Amino acid sequence: MTKGHSQHKKIIQVAVAVIQYEQDGQVQYLLGTRHAHQHQGGKLEFVGGKIEQHETAKAALIREVREELGLDIGECAIVKMGRIGHDYAEKSVCLHIYQVSLSKAQYLEFQHKTVGSDGQKIGFYDLASVVSQKDDFPDANAPIFTWLSLPKVVVVSHELSFFKNKTDWLDCYKKVPSGSTLLMRTFASTQANAWMMAELDEAVENLKFVISWQDAALGRKNILAVRLTQNELMSLDLKNLCLPNSPIIASCHDDAGIIKVNELAKQHPVMAITLSPVKPTQTHPNAPHLGWESFAKLAFMSNVPVIALGGLSPTDLNIARSYGAVAVAGIRGFI
């Protein structure tokens, strides 16, 4: 959760649906506009509402979307993105954020609807429109806009030493499709990484990078996030925090890492965690791994989106989503 709650206020639990439809790599988000008489009236919103005492967050989400939009999302893919705590002057809220993927039939049914079941204005918006209007949303929604930029698939680079030289490394990663996200795990110098990133910029269209903390000062426009290892995460002094301005993607392997990143997210934008290793990997086939059941328990603890990592391929995205991941990442099989 992002902000500490007042001990003197009742915390209202709210389920929030980030309703989306994706076609040809383009995502549309179904939003509403709050009535003027409501709290935060006139603001754009991701549809949702209060979780009743007898309900789970997911059950409340399905009910609220049906009541507000007349849309049944019970059979949709619903994945937890995270939780956000926020104090308003008059109340405190805990938002339980879920990503909801519409079918083509549902999208076509609602594509041209402009009014919801409660008479509120509704409509689809592309990502650029959503982000450009983020100041028109309730303040508590702020972390969601960081989360929306998280890709479904992240390519993790080999170490530079895996290849004979930088040219061979580049020849490998020039093969990634346009629009890819590459997590630079080269263990090379900042100077070498800067040169290789510049070369990849020329070769791959719309490439984004996740870079190490040591490379954070490079200041490239296409840096998506800065990666923290779990050791770097655990060594952070949260009372005297000094981090780059970019969002963080933190590596976690256990509950201690997730507890620490949940605290970090109250102070600094955290885009996601990588949670690993899910399965045995080719390089460490006999090393301990989480397995999907343990992965799911840890993923549920996280207040930020989870990327599944370790022994996976892009074809594992759907199973990873069923166990609580929003995205998958890996080295082999991702290029």
Coordinates of C-alpha atoms in Angstrom, one line a residue:
M1 CA 0.0 0.0 0.0
T2 CA 1.2 3.4 -0.8
K3 CA 0.4 5.7 2.1
G4 CA 0.1 5.1 5.8
H5 CA -3.4 5.1 7.2
S6 CA -4.6 7.2 10.1
Q7 CA -5.2 5.0 13.1
H8 CA -8.3 7.1 13.9
K9 CA -10.2 6.4 10.6
K10 CA -12.0 3.3 9.6
I11 CA -10.4 1.8 6.5
I12 CA -12.9 1.3 3.7
Q13 CA -12.1 -1.7 1.5
V14 CA -12.7 -1.1 -2.2
A15 CA -12.5 -3.4 -5.2
V16 CA -11.3 -1.8 -8.4
A17 CA -11.5 -3.2 -11.9
V18 CA -8.9 -2.1 -14.5
I19 CA -11.1 -3.3 -17.4
Q20 CA -9.2 -3.8 -20.7
Y21 CA -9.5 -5.1 -24.1
E22 CA -6.4 -5.9 -26.2
Q23 CA -6.2 -6.3 -30.0
D24 CA -3.1 -6.3 -32.2
G25 CA -1.0 -5.1 -29.2
Q26 CA -3.2 -2.1 -28.6
V27 CA -5.1 -1.9 -25.2
Q28 CA -8.3 0.0 -24.6
Y29 CA -9.5 0.7 -21.0
L30 CA -13.2 1.0 -20.0
L31 CA -13.6 3.9 -17.6
G32 CA -16.4 5.7 -15.9
T33 CA -17.0 9.3 -14.7
R34 CA -18.1 9.8 -11.1
H35 CA -21.4 11.6 -10.5
A36 CA -21.0 15.1 -9.2
H37 CA -22.7 14.3 -5.8
Q38 CA -20.2 11.4 -5.1
H39 CA -16.9 11.5 -3.2
Q40 CA -14.4 12.7 -5.8
G41 CA -17.3 13.7 -8.0
G42 CA -16.6 14.5 -11.6
K43 CA -13.4 12.4 -11.6
L44 CA -12.6 9.7 -14.1
E45 CA -12.4 6.3 -12.5
F46 CA -11.7 2.6 -12.9
V47 CA -15.0 1.0 -12.1
G48 CA -15.5 -0.6 -8.7
G49 CA -17.0 -0.2 -5.2
K50 CA -17.0 -1.1 -1.6
I51 CA -16.3 -4.6 -0.5
E52 CA -19.1 -5.8 1.9
Q53 CA -18.2 -7.8 5.0
H54 CA -19.4 -11.1 3.7
E55 CA -17.5 -10.7 0.3
T56 CA -14.1 -11.5 -1.1
A57 CA -12.5 -8.7 -3.1
K58 CA -13.0 -10.6 -6.3
A59 CA -16.6 -11.3 -5.6
A60 CA -17.2 -7.6 -4.8
L61 CA -15.5 -6.7 -8.1
I62 CA -17.8 -8.9 -10.1
R63 CA -20.9 -7.6 -8.3
E64 CA -19.9 -3.9 -8.6
V65 CA -19.1 -4.1 -12.3
R66 CA -22.4 -5.9 -13.0
E67 CA -24.3 -3.2 -11.0
E68 CA -22.5 -0.2 -12.5
L69 CA -22.1 -1.3 -16.1
G70 CA -24.4 -4.2 -16.6
L71 CA -21.3 -6.2 -17.6
D72 CA -20.8 -9.8 -16.4
I73 CA -17.0 -10.4 -15.9
G74 CA -17.5 -13.7 -14.0
E75 CA -15.9 -15.7 -16.9
C76 CA -13.2 -13.1 -17.7
A77 CA -9.5 -13.5 -16.8
I78 CA -9.2 -11.5 -13.5
V79 CA -5.7 -11.0 -12.1
K80 CA -4.7 -9.1 -9.0
M81 CA -2.5 -6.1 -9.8
G82 CA -2.0 -4.8 -6.3
R83 CA -3.3 -3.0 -3.3
I84 CA -3.2 0.7 -2.6
G85 CA -3.7 2.4 0.8
H86 CA -4.6 6.1 0.8
D87 CA -5.7 8.7 3.3
Y88 CA -8.2 11.3 2.2
A89 CA -9.2 14.1 4.6
E90 CA -12.5 12.5 5.3
K91 CA -11.7 8.8 5.1
S92 CA -9.1 6.1 4.5
V93 CA -9.4 3.5 1.7
C94 CA -7.6 0.3 0.7
L95 CA -8.1 -0.3 -3.0
H96 CA -7.8 -3.9 -4.2
I97 CA -6.9 -3.5 -7.9
Y98 CA -7.6 -6.3 -10.4
Q99 CA -6.9 -6.5 -14.1
V100 CA -9.9 -7.7 -16.1
S101 CA -9.5 -8.8 -19.7
L102 CA -12.7 -8.6 -21.8
S103 CA -13.6 -11.0 -24.6
K104 CA -14.1 -9.7 -28.1
A105 CA -17.8 -10.1 -27.8
Q106 CA -17.9 -8.0 -24.6
Y107 CA -15.8 -5.3 -26.1
L108 CA -18.0 -5.1 -29.2
E109 CA -21.1 -4.9 -26.9
F110 CA -19.7 -2.0 -25.0
Q111 CA -17.6 -0.3 -27.6
H112 CA -20.0 2.4 -28.4
K113 CA -21.9 2.7 -25.0
T114 CA -21.6 6.1 -23.4
V115 CA -23.8 5.6 -20.3
G116 CA -23.5 3.0 -17.5
S117 CA -26.3 1.4 -15.5
D118 CA -26.3 4.1 -12.9
G119 CA -26.5 6.9 -15.5
Q120 CA -22.8 7.7 -15.3
K121 CA -20.7 8.5 -18.4
I122 CA -18.6 5.6 -19.6
G123 CA -16.2 5.0 -22.5
F124 CA -13.0 3.3 -23.8
Y125 CA -9.7 5.1 -23.7
D126 CA -6.3 4.1 -25.0
L127 CA -3.2 4.0 -22.7
A128 CA -1.9 7.4 -23.8
S129 CA -5.3 9.0 -23.1
V130 CA -5.5 7.4 -19.7
V131 CA -2.1 8.5 -18.6
S132 CA -2.5 12.0 -20.0
Q133 CA -5.6 12.5 -17.8
K134 CA -4.2 10.9 -14.6
D135 CA -4.7 14.1 -12.7
D136 CA -8.4 13.8 -13.4
F137 CA -8.6 10.5 -11.4
P138 CA -8.9 10.2 -7.6
D139 CA -5.6 10.7 -5.9
A140 CA -5.6 7.1 -4.6
N141 CA -5.3 5.8 -8.1
A142 CA -1.8 7.2 -8.7
P143 CA 0.2 3.9 -8.5
I144 CA -2.1 2.3 -11.2
F145 CA -0.7 4.5 -13.9
T146 CA 2.8 3.1 -13.2
W147 CA 1.4 -0.4 -13.3
L148 CA -0.3 0.1 -16.6
S149 CA 3.1 0.5 -18.3
L150 CA 4.2 -3.0 -17.3
P151 CA 4.5 -5.3 -20.3
K152 CA 3.2 -8.8 -20.4
V153 CA 6.6 -10.3 -21.3
V154 CA 10.0 -9.1 -20.2
V155 CA 13.2 -10.4 -21.9
V156 CA 16.1 -10.8 -19.4
S157 CA 19.5 -10.6 -21.0
H158 CA 22.3 -13.0 -20.7
E159 CA 25.4 -11.9 -18.9
L160 CA 27.9 -10.2 -21.3
S161 CA 30.5 -12.9 -20.4
F162 CA 28.1 -15.6 -21.9
F163 CA 29.3 -14.3 -25.3
K164 CA 32.8 -13.9 -26.8
N165 CA 32.3 -10.1 -27.1
K166 CA 29.9 -7.2 -27.1
T167 CA 29.2 -7.7 -30.8
D168 CA 27.9 -11.2 -30.3
W169 CA 25.8 -10.1 -27.4
L170 CA 24.3 -7.4 -29.6
D171 CA 23.6 -9.8 -32.5
C172 CA 21.5 -11.9 -30.0
Y173 CA 19.4 -9.0 -28.7
K174 CA 18.9 -7.3 -32.0
K175 CA 16.5 -10.2 -32.7
V176 CA 13.9 -9.1 -30.1
P177 CA 10.7 -7.9 -31.7
S178 CA 9.9 -4.2 -31.8
G179 CA 8.2 -2.9 -28.7
S180 CA 10.0 -5.4 -26.5
T181 CA 11.2 -4.7 -22.9
L182 CA 14.8 -5.9 -22.2
L183 CA 16.0 -6.2 -18.6
M184 CA 19.8 -5.5 -18.8
R185 CA 21.4 -8.1 -16.6
T186 CA 24.8 -8.0 -18.2
F187 CA 27.1 -7.5 -15.2
A188 CA 29.1 -5.2 -17.5
S189 CA 30.3 -1.7 -16.8
T190 CA 28.0 1.3 -17.2
Q191 CA 30.1 2.5 -20.1
A192 CA 29.6 -0.9 -21.9
N193 CA 25.9 -1.0 -21.1
A194 CA 25.4 2.6 -22.4
W195 CA 27.1 1.7 -25.7
M196 CA 25.1 -1.6 -26.2
M197 CA 21.8 0.2 -25.3
A198 CA 22.6 2.9 -27.9
E199 CA 23.3 0.2 -30.5
L200 CA 20.0 -1.6 -29.7
D201 CA 18.1 1.7 -30.0
E202 CA 19.2 1.9 -33.6
A203 CA 18.3 -1.7 -34.3
V204 CA 15.0 -2.3 -32.5
E205 CA 12.0 0.0 -32.8
N206 CA 10.3 1.1 -29.6
L207 CA 12.6 -0.9 -27.4
K208 CA 12.4 -0.3 -23.6
F209 CA 15.0 -1.1 -21.0
V210 CA 15.0 -2.1 -17.3
I211 CA 18.4 -1.2 -16.0
S212 CA 20.5 -1.8 -12.9
W213 CA 20.8 0.7 -10.1
Q214 CA 24.4 1.3 -11.1
D215 CA 23.2 2.4 -14.6
A216 CA 20.3 4.6 -13.4
A217 CA 22.2 7.8 -14.1
L218 CA 22.3 7.1 -17.8
G219 CA 19.1 9.1 -18.2
R220 CA 17.8 7.5 -21.4
K221 CA 14.3 8.3 -22.5
N222 CA 13.3 4.7 -23.0
I223 CA 14.1 3.4 -19.5
L224 CA 11.0 1.8 -18.2
A225 CA 12.3 1.0 -14.7
V226 CA 15.3 0.5 -12.5
R227 CA 15.9 -3.0 -11.2
L228 CA 16.9 -3.7 -7.6
T229 CA 18.3 -7.1 -6.7
Q230 CA 16.9 -8.6 -3.5
N231 CA 20.2 -7.8 -1.7
E232 CA 19.9 -4.2 -2.8
L233 CA 16.2 -4.1 -1.8
M234 CA 16.9 -5.6 1.7
S235 CA 19.8 -3.1 2.3
L236 CA 17.6 -0.1 1.6
D237 CA 17.2 2.3 4.5
L238 CA 13.5 3.2 4.2
K239 CA 13.9 6.1 6.7
N240 CA 16.6 7.7 4.5
L241 CA 15.6 6.6 1.0
C242 CA 17.7 7.6 -1.9
L243 CA 16.6 6.1 -5.2
P244 CA 16.5 7.2 -8.9
N245 CA 13.3 9.0 -10.0
S246 CA 12.4 6.0 -12.3
P247 CA 9.9 3.4 -11.1
I248 CA 11.4 0.3 -9.4
I249 CA 11.2 -3.4 -10.4
A250 CA 12.5 -5.4 -7.4
S251 CA 13.7 -9.0 -7.4
C252 CA 12.1 -11.1 -4.6
H253 CA 12.5 -14.7 -3.7
D254 CA 10.7 -15.0 -0.3
D255 CA 8.3 -13.3 2.0
A256 CA 10.9 -11.1 3.6
G257 CA 11.6 -9.5 0.2
I258 CA 7.9 -9.0 -0.4
I259 CA 7.3 -7.4 3.0
K260 CA 10.2 -5.0 2.3
V261 CA 8.9 -4.0 -1.2
N262 CA 5.4 -3.4 0.2
E263 CA 7.0 -0.9 2.6
L264 CA 9.0 0.6 -0.2
A265 CA 5.9 1.1 -2.3
K266 CA 4.5 3.5 0.3
Q267 CA 7.3 5.9 -0.5
H268 CA 8.4 5.3 -4.1
P269 CA 6.8 4.1 -7.3
V270 CA 7.2 0.4 -7.6
M271 CA 6.1 -1.0 -11.0
A272 CA 6.4 -4.7 -10.1
I273 CA 8.4 -7.4 -8.5
T274 CA 10.0 -10.4 -10.2
L275 CA 9.2 -13.5 -8.1
S276 CA 11.6 -16.4 -8.7
P277 CA 12.6 -19.0 -9.4
V278 CA 9.2 -20.6 -10.3
K279 CA 10.7 -23.7 -11.9
P280 CA 14.1 -25.3 -12.3
T281 CA 16.3 -23.4 -14.8
Q282 CA 18.8 -24.8 -17.4
T283 CA 21.7 -23.2 -15.6
H284 CA 20.6 -24.3 -12.1
P285 CA 18.4 -27.5 -12.6
N286 CA 18.9 -28.8 -9.1
A287 CA 18.5 -25.5 -7.2
P288 CA 15.5 -25.0 -5.0
H289 CA 12.5 -23.5 -6.7
L290 CA 9.1 -22.2 -5.6
G291 CA 6.6 -24.2 -7.7
W292 CA 3.3 -22.7 -8.7
E293 CA 1.5 -23.2 -5.3
S294 CA 4.2 -21.4 -3.3
F295 CA 4.5 -18.8 -6.0
A296 CA 0.8 -18.1 -5.7
K297 CA 0.9 -17.6 -1.9
L298 CA 3.8 -15.2 -2.2
A299 CA 2.2 -13.4 -5.1
F300 CA -0.9 -12.8 -3.0
M301 CA 1.2 -11.1 -0.4
S302 CA 2.5 -8.5 -2.8
N303 CA 0.9 -5.1 -2.9
V304 CA 2.4 -4.5 -6.4
P305 CA 2.1 -6.5 -9.7
V306 CA 4.1 -9.7 -9.9
I307 CA 6.3 -10.9 -12.8
A308 CA 6.9 -14.7 -12.8
L309 CA 10.5 -15.6 -13.5
G310 CA 12.6 -18.8 -13.7
G311 CA 12.3 -21.7 -16.0
L312 CA 9.4 -20.1 -18.0
S313 CA 8.7 -19.1 -21.6
P314 CA 6.2 -16.6 -23.0
T315 CA 3.8 -19.5 -23.5
D316 CA 3.5 -19.8 -19.7
L317 CA 1.8 -16.4 -19.5
N318 CA -1.7 -17.8 -19.0
I319 CA -0.8 -20.3 -16.4
A320 CA 1.3 -17.6 -14.6
R321 CA -1.7 -15.3 -14.6
S322 CA -3.9 -18.1 -13.1
Y323 CA -1.4 -18.2 -10.1
G324 CA -1.3 -14.4 -9.6
A325 CA 1.3 -13.0 -12.0
V326 CA 0.6 -10.1 -14.3
A327 CA 3.6 -10.9 -16.6
V328 CA 6.4 -13.4 -17.3
A329 CA 10.1 -12.9 -17.8
G330 CA 13.0 -15.1 -18.7
I331 CA 16.3 -15.5 -20.6
R332 CA 16.1 -18.6 -22.8
G333 CA 13.0 -19.0 -25.0
F334 CA 12.2 -15.2 -24.8
I335 CA 14.1 -14.2 -28.0

